Structure formats: C-alpha cells, structure tokens
C-alpha cells in the first residue's frame, strides 16, 4: 500500500528558531499533500493544501508567512515553522493523495516542542 | 464552526461486544466519509470509508452506516477487541480536503 514517511518524529527547538518537517511519499507520486495540526485532545485541523509546483492554499487563520510550505516535487513536501514560539508546540501531520486517485495516506506525525 | 462532530469523547466497551461510534455533520455537500484510528504520537490509520451514494459499507469487523437525511454516520465494530482501543476520528470531504471530527476514545476492556 501507499506509504508516507514523515520526519523528524519529534523535535525540540528554542523559541525564535525555525524547524523544517519533511513529508515524503515513498511508493507513489502525490500531486497534493495536506498539512494538519493537532493540539492535545483535539481534532486534526487542516492547515494548508499544497500542490506540486504551485503555492500552497492556507486555511483561514493560518499564517502563511509563519508556516512555509514547499512542494517542489511529486514526492516531497516540507513545512517550515519559522520563528517558532511555545504556542506553536503541537503535533503536525502530513497527508498525501496518490496521483492515481484513491484514499489519503498519513505520515506518522511530528511532535514539535518549542522551549 | 465545527462541521463534523463526535459528541462522545469516550466510550468503554467490553471485549466481544459491539462498539458503536457516532458522528454528525452539518455540510450537506459532503459526499465522502471516512473513519480513522489513531494512537498517541502517531498518524491516523485508515479504517473504512463510504460514499454518499451508499448507506452501508462493511469490511470485516467494521461497518459504517450513513444516514444522509439525518447527516449522521456511525462505525460499528463487532466483536470488539482490546487492540481496538484507540482514538477514532470520522472525517468528511466534498473536495480534496478532509474535515475531521473531534475524536472518540474507545477503550475495550477484557
């Protein structure tokens, strides 16, 4: 089946620094990738949709200058949290949809802690 | 505005019995519904889905029912097993985007 690899699985960074999270589709090409954030005991909230070769579409309330998304190839999307603050501490999950159609495959998530 | 809701934050079921997880939605344009299982610090794992043209889909121990008039879907797990203990999310879509519910923590005890 389709596999999405996400790393790092957890990262601790200092306030004010930037963190990059990678999401790779291993055995399929993903024309569209999605980035979610989950706070403790809450739902997965869609942050943005990225399409290969074009700008990401951000959901309302998500700062595009803070959460930089790059989808430069059909197998890789990255989320960079810039100038991270403690309130950005969360669980970030990517998802990809194969260019052959079908369902959504999720990465294993990244636990970000900003200290 | 929570378009997909799971009103029960938790559910406890004895092993071997049926688990019923419920989900309500408000957007009548949703045409595809999914259930995911999630463990802490892991990504969601797909369980089962249903298109809006159907009212039931079954896969092994898992059955999803869709009631479009009530904008309600449910996931039945029978028989429940201790390994089913996790958080279950329903999700809905009418485009590429998935909108998730708030999740229900299922605990199956021996």
PDB file of C-alpha atoms in Angstrom:
ATOM      1  CA  UNK A   1       0.000   0.000   0.000  1.00  0.00           C
ATOM      2  CA  UNK A   2       0.872   3.658  -0.176  1.00  0.00           C
ATOM      3  CA  UNK A   3       3.398   4.848   2.396  1.00  0.00           C
ATOM      4  CA  UNK A   4       4.107   8.366   3.564  1.00  0.00           C
ATOM      5  CA  UNK A   5       7.278   8.990   5.520  1.00  0.00           C
ATOM      6  CA  UNK A   6       7.401  11.982   7.830  1.00  0.00           C
ATOM      7  CA  UNK A   7      10.365  13.151   9.838  1.00  0.00           C
ATOM      8  CA  UNK A   8      11.514  14.084  12.283  1.00  0.00           C
ATOM      9  CA  UNK A   9       9.122  12.255  14.573  1.00  0.00           C
ATOM     10  CA  UNK A  10       9.847  14.689  17.354  1.00  0.00           C
ATOM     11  CA  UNK A  11      11.842  17.864  17.677  1.00  0.00           C
ATOM     12  CA  UNK A  12      12.579  20.293  20.454  1.00  0.00           C
ATOM     13  CA  UNK A  13      13.702  23.750  19.466  1.00  0.00           C
ATOM     14  CA  UNK A  14      14.362  27.058  21.101  1.00  0.00           C
ATOM     15  CA  UNK A  15      11.932  29.912  20.780  1.00  0.00           C
ATOM     16  CA  UNK A  16      12.748  32.071  17.770  1.00  0.00           C
ATOM     17  CA  UNK A  17      14.343  29.350  15.688  1.00  0.00           C
ATOM     18  CA  UNK A  18      12.905  27.643  12.615  1.00  0.00           C
ATOM     19  CA  UNK A  19      12.062  23.990  12.194  1.00  0.00           C
ATOM     20  CA  UNK A  20      11.570  22.043   8.969  1.00  0.00           C
ATOM     21  CA  UNK A  21       9.369  18.973   8.762  1.00  0.00           C
ATOM     22  CA  UNK A  22       9.550  16.697   5.730  1.00  0.00           C
ATOM     23  CA  UNK A  23       6.859  14.528   4.241  1.00  0.00           C
ATOM     24  CA  UNK A  24       7.694  12.021   1.504  1.00  0.00           C
ATOM     25  CA  UNK A  25       5.515   9.679  -0.472  1.00  0.00           C
ATOM     26  CA  UNK A  26       7.626   6.565  -0.850  1.00  0.00           C
ATOM     27  CA  UNK A  27       5.910   4.477  -3.480  1.00  0.00           C
ATOM     28  CA  UNK A  28       3.603   6.846  -5.265  1.00  0.00           C
ATOM     29  CA  UNK A  29       3.509  10.346  -6.630  1.00  0.00           C
ATOM     30  CA  UNK A  30       1.474  12.827  -4.667  1.00  0.00           C
ATOM     31  CA  UNK A  31       0.170  15.774  -6.612  1.00  0.00           C
ATOM     32  CA  UNK A  32      -1.497  17.057  -3.471  1.00  0.00           C
ATOM     33  CA  UNK A  33      -0.319  16.991   0.114  1.00  0.00           C
ATOM     34  CA  UNK A  34      -2.037  18.272   3.205  1.00  0.00           C
ATOM     35  CA  UNK A  35      -0.680  19.521   6.496  1.00  0.00           C
ATOM     36  CA  UNK A  36      -2.611  19.161   9.732  1.00  0.00           C
ATOM     37  CA  UNK A  37      -2.038  20.224  13.302  1.00  0.00           C
ATOM     38  CA  UNK A  38      -3.423  18.536  16.348  1.00  0.00           C
ATOM     39  CA  UNK A  39      -3.483  20.012  19.818  1.00  0.00           C
ATOM     40  CA  UNK A  40      -3.869  17.659  22.783  1.00  0.00           C
ATOM     41  CA  UNK A  41      -7.296  16.035  22.932  1.00  0.00           C
ATOM     42  CA  UNK A  42      -8.474  17.982  19.921  1.00  0.00           C
ATOM     43  CA  UNK A  43      -9.246  17.225  16.323  1.00  0.00           C
ATOM     44  CA  UNK A  44      -6.840  17.283  13.404  1.00  0.00           C
ATOM     45  CA  UNK A  45      -7.105  20.748  11.949  1.00  0.00           C
ATOM     46  CA  UNK A  46      -6.205  21.267   8.312  1.00  0.00           C
ATOM     47  CA  UNK A  47      -3.575  23.969   7.988  1.00  0.00           C
ATOM     48  CA  UNK A  48      -2.895  24.037   4.268  1.00  0.00           C
ATOM     49  CA  UNK A  49      -3.081  22.186   0.991  1.00  0.00           C
ATOM     50  CA  UNK A  50      -0.002  22.071  -1.174  1.00  0.00           C
ATOM     51  CA  UNK A  51       0.058  21.216  -4.847  1.00  0.00           C
ATOM     52  CA  UNK A  52       3.235  20.268  -6.619  1.00  0.00           C
ATOM     53  CA  UNK A  53       4.765  23.239  -8.381  1.00  0.00           C
ATOM     54  CA  UNK A  54       2.340  25.835  -7.102  1.00  0.00           C
ATOM     55  CA  UNK A  55       1.721  27.864  -3.982  1.00  0.00           C
ATOM     56  CA  UNK A  56       0.034  26.297  -1.023  1.00  0.00           C
ATOM     57  CA  UNK A  57      -3.530  27.140  -0.111  1.00  0.00           C
ATOM     58  CA  UNK A  58      -3.838  28.044   3.539  1.00  0.00           C
ATOM     59  CA  UNK A  59      -6.892  27.632   5.704  1.00  0.00           C
ATOM     60  CA  UNK A  60      -8.403  30.625   7.386  1.00  0.00           C
ATOM     61  CA  UNK A  61      -6.450  31.735  10.397  1.00  0.00           C
ATOM     62  CA  UNK A  62      -3.193  30.027   9.413  1.00  0.00           C
ATOM     63  CA  UNK A  63      -0.293  32.431   8.931  1.00  0.00           C
ATOM     64  CA  UNK A  64       1.342  31.614   5.629  1.00  0.00           C
ATOM     65  CA  UNK A  65       4.453  33.588   6.483  1.00  0.00           C
ATOM     66  CA  UNK A  66       4.905  31.589   9.640  1.00  0.00           C
ATOM     67  CA  UNK A  67       4.153  28.163   8.242  1.00  0.00           C
ATOM     68  CA  UNK A  68       6.055  27.921   4.984  1.00  0.00           C
ATOM     69  CA  UNK A  69       5.074  25.046   2.751  1.00  0.00           C
ATOM     70  CA  UNK A  70       7.074  23.869  -0.211  1.00  0.00           C
ATOM     71  CA  UNK A  71       6.004  21.092  -2.571  1.00  0.00           C
ATOM     72  CA  UNK A  72       8.832  21.124  -5.037  1.00  0.00           C
ATOM     73  CA  UNK A  73       8.448  17.566  -6.287  1.00  0.00           C
ATOM     74  CA  UNK A  74       5.776  14.926  -6.607  1.00  0.00           C
ATOM     75  CA  UNK A  75       7.195  13.022  -3.662  1.00  0.00           C
ATOM     76  CA  UNK A  76       8.238  15.690  -1.186  1.00  0.00           C
ATOM     77  CA  UNK A  77       6.505  18.434   0.735  1.00  0.00           C
ATOM     78  CA  UNK A  78       8.059  20.396   3.572  1.00  0.00           C
ATOM     79  CA  UNK A  79       6.567  22.506   6.334  1.00  0.00           C
ATOM     80  CA  UNK A  80       8.839  25.076   7.944  1.00  0.00           C
ATOM     81  CA  UNK A  81       7.717  26.655  11.181  1.00  0.00           C
ATOM     82  CA  UNK A  82       9.514  29.981  11.232  1.00  0.00           C
ATOM     83  CA  UNK A  83      10.398  31.911  14.360  1.00  0.00           C
ATOM     84  CA  UNK A  84       8.779  29.258  16.474  1.00  0.00           C
ATOM     85  CA  UNK A  85       7.112  30.153  19.749  1.00  0.00           C
ATOM     86  CA  UNK A  86       5.882  27.932  22.565  1.00  0.00           C
ATOM     87  CA  UNK A  87       2.301  28.249  21.326  1.00  0.00           C
ATOM     88  CA  UNK A  88       3.413  26.534  18.101  1.00  0.00           C
ATOM     89  CA  UNK A  89       4.110  23.393  20.103  1.00  0.00           C
ATOM     90  CA  UNK A  90       1.817  20.788  18.645  1.00  0.00           C
ATOM     91  CA  UNK A  91       1.590  17.552  16.702  1.00  0.00           C
ATOM     92  CA  UNK A  92       1.948  18.122  12.973  1.00  0.00           C
ATOM     93  CA  UNK A  93       0.802  15.500  10.480  1.00  0.00           C
ATOM     94  CA  UNK A  94       1.048  15.375   6.721  1.00  0.00           C
ATOM     95  CA  UNK A  95      -1.175  13.505   4.341  1.00  0.00           C
ATOM     96  CA  UNK A  96      -0.846  12.661   0.688  1.00  0.00           C
ATOM     97  CA  UNK A  97      -3.210  11.582  -2.007  1.00  0.00           C
ATOM     98  CA  UNK A  98      -1.874   9.473  -4.822  1.00  0.00           C
ATOM     99  CA  UNK A  99      -1.980  10.782  -8.355  1.00  0.00           C
ATOM    100  CA  UNK A 100      -3.693   7.507  -9.168  1.00  0.00           C
ATOM    101  CA  UNK A 101      -6.645   8.511  -7.045  1.00  0.00           C
ATOM    102  CA  UNK A 102      -7.767   6.552  -4.039  1.00  0.00           C
ATOM    103  CA  UNK A 103      -7.563   7.428  -0.408  1.00  0.00           C
ATOM    104  CA  UNK A 104      -5.427   9.555   1.799  1.00  0.00           C
ATOM    105  CA  UNK A 105      -2.288   8.246   3.444  1.00  0.00           C
ATOM    106  CA  UNK A 106      -0.968   9.904   6.564  1.00  0.00           C
ATOM    107  CA  UNK A 107       2.535  10.322   7.831  1.00  0.00           C
ATOM    108  CA  UNK A 108       3.413   9.273  11.357  1.00  0.00           C
ATOM    109  CA  UNK A 109       3.437  12.834  12.626  1.00  0.00           C
ATOM    110  CA  UNK A 110       5.944  15.197  14.207  1.00  0.00           C
ATOM    111  CA  UNK A 111       5.778  16.290  17.813  1.00  0.00           C
ATOM    112  CA  UNK A 112       7.140  19.836  17.981  1.00  0.00           C
ATOM    113  CA  UNK A 113       8.042  21.310  21.343  1.00  0.00           C
ATOM    114  CA  UNK A 114       9.233  24.901  21.459  1.00  0.00           C
ATOM    115  CA  UNK A 115      11.019  25.874  24.663  1.00  0.00           C
TER     116      UNK A 115
ATOM    117  CA  UNK B   1     -17.626  26.233  13.139  1.00  0.00           C
ATOM    118  CA  UNK B   2     -17.235  22.503  13.676  1.00  0.00           C
ATOM    119  CA  UNK B   3     -18.678  20.897  10.551  1.00  0.00           C
ATOM    120  CA  UNK B   4     -18.012  17.376  11.769  1.00  0.00           C
ATOM    121  CA  UNK B   5     -18.792  16.454  15.335  1.00  0.00           C
ATOM    122  CA  UNK B   6     -18.291  13.437  17.510  1.00  0.00           C
ATOM    123  CA  UNK B   7     -20.310  14.167  20.591  1.00  0.00           C
ATOM    124  CA  UNK B   8     -18.985  11.309  22.686  1.00  0.00           C
ATOM    125  CA  UNK B   9     -15.404  11.993  23.746  1.00  0.00           C
ATOM    126  CA  UNK B  10     -15.033   8.499  25.135  1.00  0.00           C
ATOM    127  CA  UNK B  11     -16.596   5.046  25.028  1.00  0.00           C
ATOM    128  CA  UNK B  12     -15.904   1.969  27.088  1.00  0.00           C
ATOM    129  CA  UNK B  13     -16.943  -1.467  25.810  1.00  0.00           C
ATOM    130  CA  UNK B  14     -16.392  -4.982  26.999  1.00  0.00           C
ATOM    131  CA  UNK B  15     -14.388  -7.320  24.789  1.00  0.00           C
ATOM    132  CA  UNK B  16     -16.596  -9.271  22.408  1.00  0.00           C
ATOM    133  CA  UNK B  17     -19.434  -6.748  22.489  1.00  0.00           C
ATOM    134  CA  UNK B  18     -20.288  -4.206  19.827  1.00  0.00           C
ATOM    135  CA  UNK B  19     -18.715  -0.750  19.781  1.00  0.00           C
ATOM    136  CA  UNK B  20     -20.765   1.982  18.142  1.00  0.00           C
ATOM    137  CA  UNK B  21     -19.091   5.288  17.404  1.00  0.00           C
ATOM    138  CA  UNK B  22     -21.185   8.162  16.156  1.00  0.00           C
ATOM    139  CA  UNK B  23     -20.501  11.176  14.004  1.00  0.00           C
ATOM    140  CA  UNK B  24     -22.689  14.076  12.884  1.00  0.00           C
ATOM    141  CA  UNK B  25     -22.029  16.601  10.160  1.00  0.00           C
ATOM    142  CA  UNK B  26     -23.619  19.846   9.085  1.00  0.00           C
ATOM    143  CA  UNK B  27     -22.490  20.326   5.492  1.00  0.00           C
ATOM    144  CA  UNK B  28     -24.866  18.595   3.084  1.00  0.00           C
ATOM    145  CA  UNK B  29     -22.258  18.921   0.318  1.00  0.00           C
ATOM    146  CA  UNK B  30     -20.028  16.287   1.899  1.00  0.00           C
ATOM    147  CA  UNK B  31     -20.035  13.243  -0.362  1.00  0.00           C
ATOM    148  CA  UNK B  32     -17.363  11.007   1.084  1.00  0.00           C
ATOM    149  CA  UNK B  33     -16.873   9.897   4.658  1.00  0.00           C
ATOM    150  CA  UNK B  34     -14.031   8.065   6.340  1.00  0.00           C
ATOM    151  CA  UNK B  35     -13.113   6.603   9.691  1.00  0.00           C
ATOM    152  CA  UNK B  36      -9.582   6.659  11.055  1.00  0.00           C
ATOM    153  CA  UNK B  37      -7.974   5.060  14.072  1.00  0.00           C
ATOM    154  CA  UNK B  38      -5.223   6.909  15.857  1.00  0.00           C
ATOM    155  CA  UNK B  39      -2.761   6.061  18.585  1.00  0.00           C
ATOM    156  CA  UNK B  40      -0.936   8.783  20.539  1.00  0.00           C
ATOM    157  CA  UNK B  41       2.015  10.332  18.725  1.00  0.00           C
ATOM    158  CA  UNK B  42       1.163   8.509  15.508  1.00  0.00           C
ATOM    159  CA  UNK B  43      -0.592   9.456  12.301  1.00  0.00           C
ATOM    160  CA  UNK B  44      -4.157   8.278  11.669  1.00  0.00           C
ATOM    161  CA  UNK B  45      -4.692   4.888  10.079  1.00  0.00           C
ATOM    162  CA  UNK B  46      -7.492   4.490   7.582  1.00  0.00           C
ATOM    163  CA  UNK B  47     -10.212   2.031   8.587  1.00  0.00           C
ATOM    164  CA  UNK B  48     -13.173   2.268   6.290  1.00  0.00           C
ATOM    165  CA  UNK B  49     -14.977   4.751   4.077  1.00  0.00           C
ATOM    166  CA  UNK B  50     -18.348   5.290   2.496  1.00  0.00           C
ATOM    167  CA  UNK B  51     -19.592   7.298  -0.427  1.00  0.00           C
ATOM    168  CA  UNK B  52     -22.749   9.362  -0.077  1.00  0.00           C
ATOM    169  CA  UNK B  53     -24.474   7.190  -2.682  1.00  0.00           C
ATOM    170  CA  UNK B  54     -24.400   4.270  -0.247  1.00  0.00           C
ATOM    171  CA  UNK B  55     -25.870   3.800   3.186  1.00  0.00           C
ATOM    172  CA  UNK B  56     -23.708   0.932   4.378  1.00  0.00           C
ATOM    173  CA  UNK B  57     -20.223  -0.393   3.837  1.00  0.00           C
ATOM    174  CA  UNK B  58     -18.770  -3.412   5.570  1.00  0.00           C
ATOM    175  CA  UNK B  59     -15.197  -4.613   5.918  1.00  0.00           C
ATOM    176  CA  UNK B  60     -14.598  -7.470   8.288  1.00  0.00           C
ATOM    177  CA  UNK B  61     -15.437  -6.416  11.827  1.00  0.00           C
ATOM    178  CA  UNK B  62     -16.033  -2.829  10.748  1.00  0.00           C
ATOM    179  CA  UNK B  63     -19.271  -1.500   9.298  1.00  0.00           C
ATOM    180  CA  UNK B  64     -20.050   2.118   8.552  1.00  0.00           C
ATOM    181  CA  UNK B  65     -23.641   3.326   8.256  1.00  0.00           C
ATOM    182  CA  UNK B  66     -24.632   6.594   6.644  1.00  0.00           C
ATOM    183  CA  UNK B  67     -27.935   8.364   7.183  1.00  0.00           C
ATOM    184  CA  UNK B  68     -27.886  11.342   4.827  1.00  0.00           C
ATOM    185  CA  UNK B  69     -31.226  12.741   5.895  1.00  0.00           C
ATOM    186  CA  UNK B  70     -30.019  12.897   9.470  1.00  0.00           C
ATOM    187  CA  UNK B  71     -26.483  13.876   8.460  1.00  0.00           C
ATOM    188  CA  UNK B  72     -25.223  11.119  10.666  1.00  0.00           C
ATOM    189  CA  UNK B  73     -22.816   8.258  10.301  1.00  0.00           C
ATOM    190  CA  UNK B  74     -21.712   5.553  12.654  1.00  0.00           C
ATOM    191  CA  UNK B  75     -18.973   2.982  12.886  1.00  0.00           C
ATOM    192  CA  UNK B  76     -19.788  -0.429  14.289  1.00  0.00           C
ATOM    193  CA  UNK B  77     -17.035  -2.709  15.480  1.00  0.00           C
ATOM    194  CA  UNK B  78     -18.066  -6.229  16.292  1.00  0.00           C
ATOM    195  CA  UNK B  79     -16.743  -8.116  18.098  1.00  0.00           C
ATOM    196  CA  UNK B  80     -14.664  -5.512  19.877  1.00  0.00           C
ATOM    197  CA  UNK B  81     -11.133  -6.474  20.824  1.00  0.00           C
ATOM    198  CA  UNK B  82      -8.680  -4.927  23.299  1.00  0.00           C
ATOM    199  CA  UNK B  83      -6.466  -3.984  20.332  1.00  0.00           C
ATOM    200  CA  UNK B  84      -9.234  -1.733  19.086  1.00  0.00           C
ATOM    201  CA  UNK B  85      -8.574   0.630  21.974  1.00  0.00           C
ATOM    202  CA  UNK B  86      -7.570   3.931  20.375  1.00  0.00           C
ATOM    203  CA  UNK B  87      -8.994   7.276  19.355  1.00  0.00           C
ATOM    204  CA  UNK B  88     -11.348   7.119  16.388  1.00  0.00           C
ATOM    205  CA  UNK B  89     -11.886  10.063  14.082  1.00  0.00           C
ATOM    206  CA  UNK B  90     -14.557  10.418  11.470  1.00  0.00           C
ATOM    207  CA  UNK B  91     -13.781  12.648   8.512  1.00  0.00           C
ATOM    208  CA  UNK B  92     -15.835  14.120   5.689  1.00  0.00           C
ATOM    209  CA  UNK B  93     -14.977  15.524   2.312  1.00  0.00           C
ATOM    210  CA  UNK B  94     -16.523  17.039  -0.788  1.00  0.00           C
ATOM    211  CA  UNK B  95     -13.301  18.153  -2.401  1.00  0.00           C
ATOM    212  CA  UNK B  96      -9.755  17.087  -1.763  1.00  0.00           C
ATOM    213  CA  UNK B  97      -9.909  18.361   1.800  1.00  0.00           C
ATOM    214  CA  UNK B  98     -10.763  16.202   4.765  1.00  0.00           C
ATOM    215  CA  UNK B  99     -12.584  17.729   7.693  1.00  0.00           C
ATOM    216  CA  UNK B 100     -12.095  15.744  10.877  1.00  0.00           C
ATOM    217  CA  UNK B 101     -14.347  15.261  13.840  1.00  0.00           C
ATOM    218  CA  UNK B 102     -13.136  15.768  17.378  1.00  0.00           C
ATOM    219  CA  UNK B 103     -12.496  12.099  18.026  1.00  0.00           C
ATOM    220  CA  UNK B 104     -13.830   9.426  20.375  1.00  0.00           C
ATOM    221  CA  UNK B 105     -11.546   7.487  22.643  1.00  0.00           C
ATOM    222  CA  UNK B 106     -12.572   3.842  22.639  1.00  0.00           C
ATOM    223  CA  UNK B 107     -11.465   1.560  25.406  1.00  0.00           C
ATOM    224  CA  UNK B 108     -12.160  -2.148  25.112  1.00  0.00           C
ATOM    225  CA  UNK B 109     -11.726  -3.978  28.383  1.00  0.00           C
ATOM    226  CA  UNK B 110     -11.482  -7.743  28.928  1.00  0.00           C
TER     227      UNK B 110
END
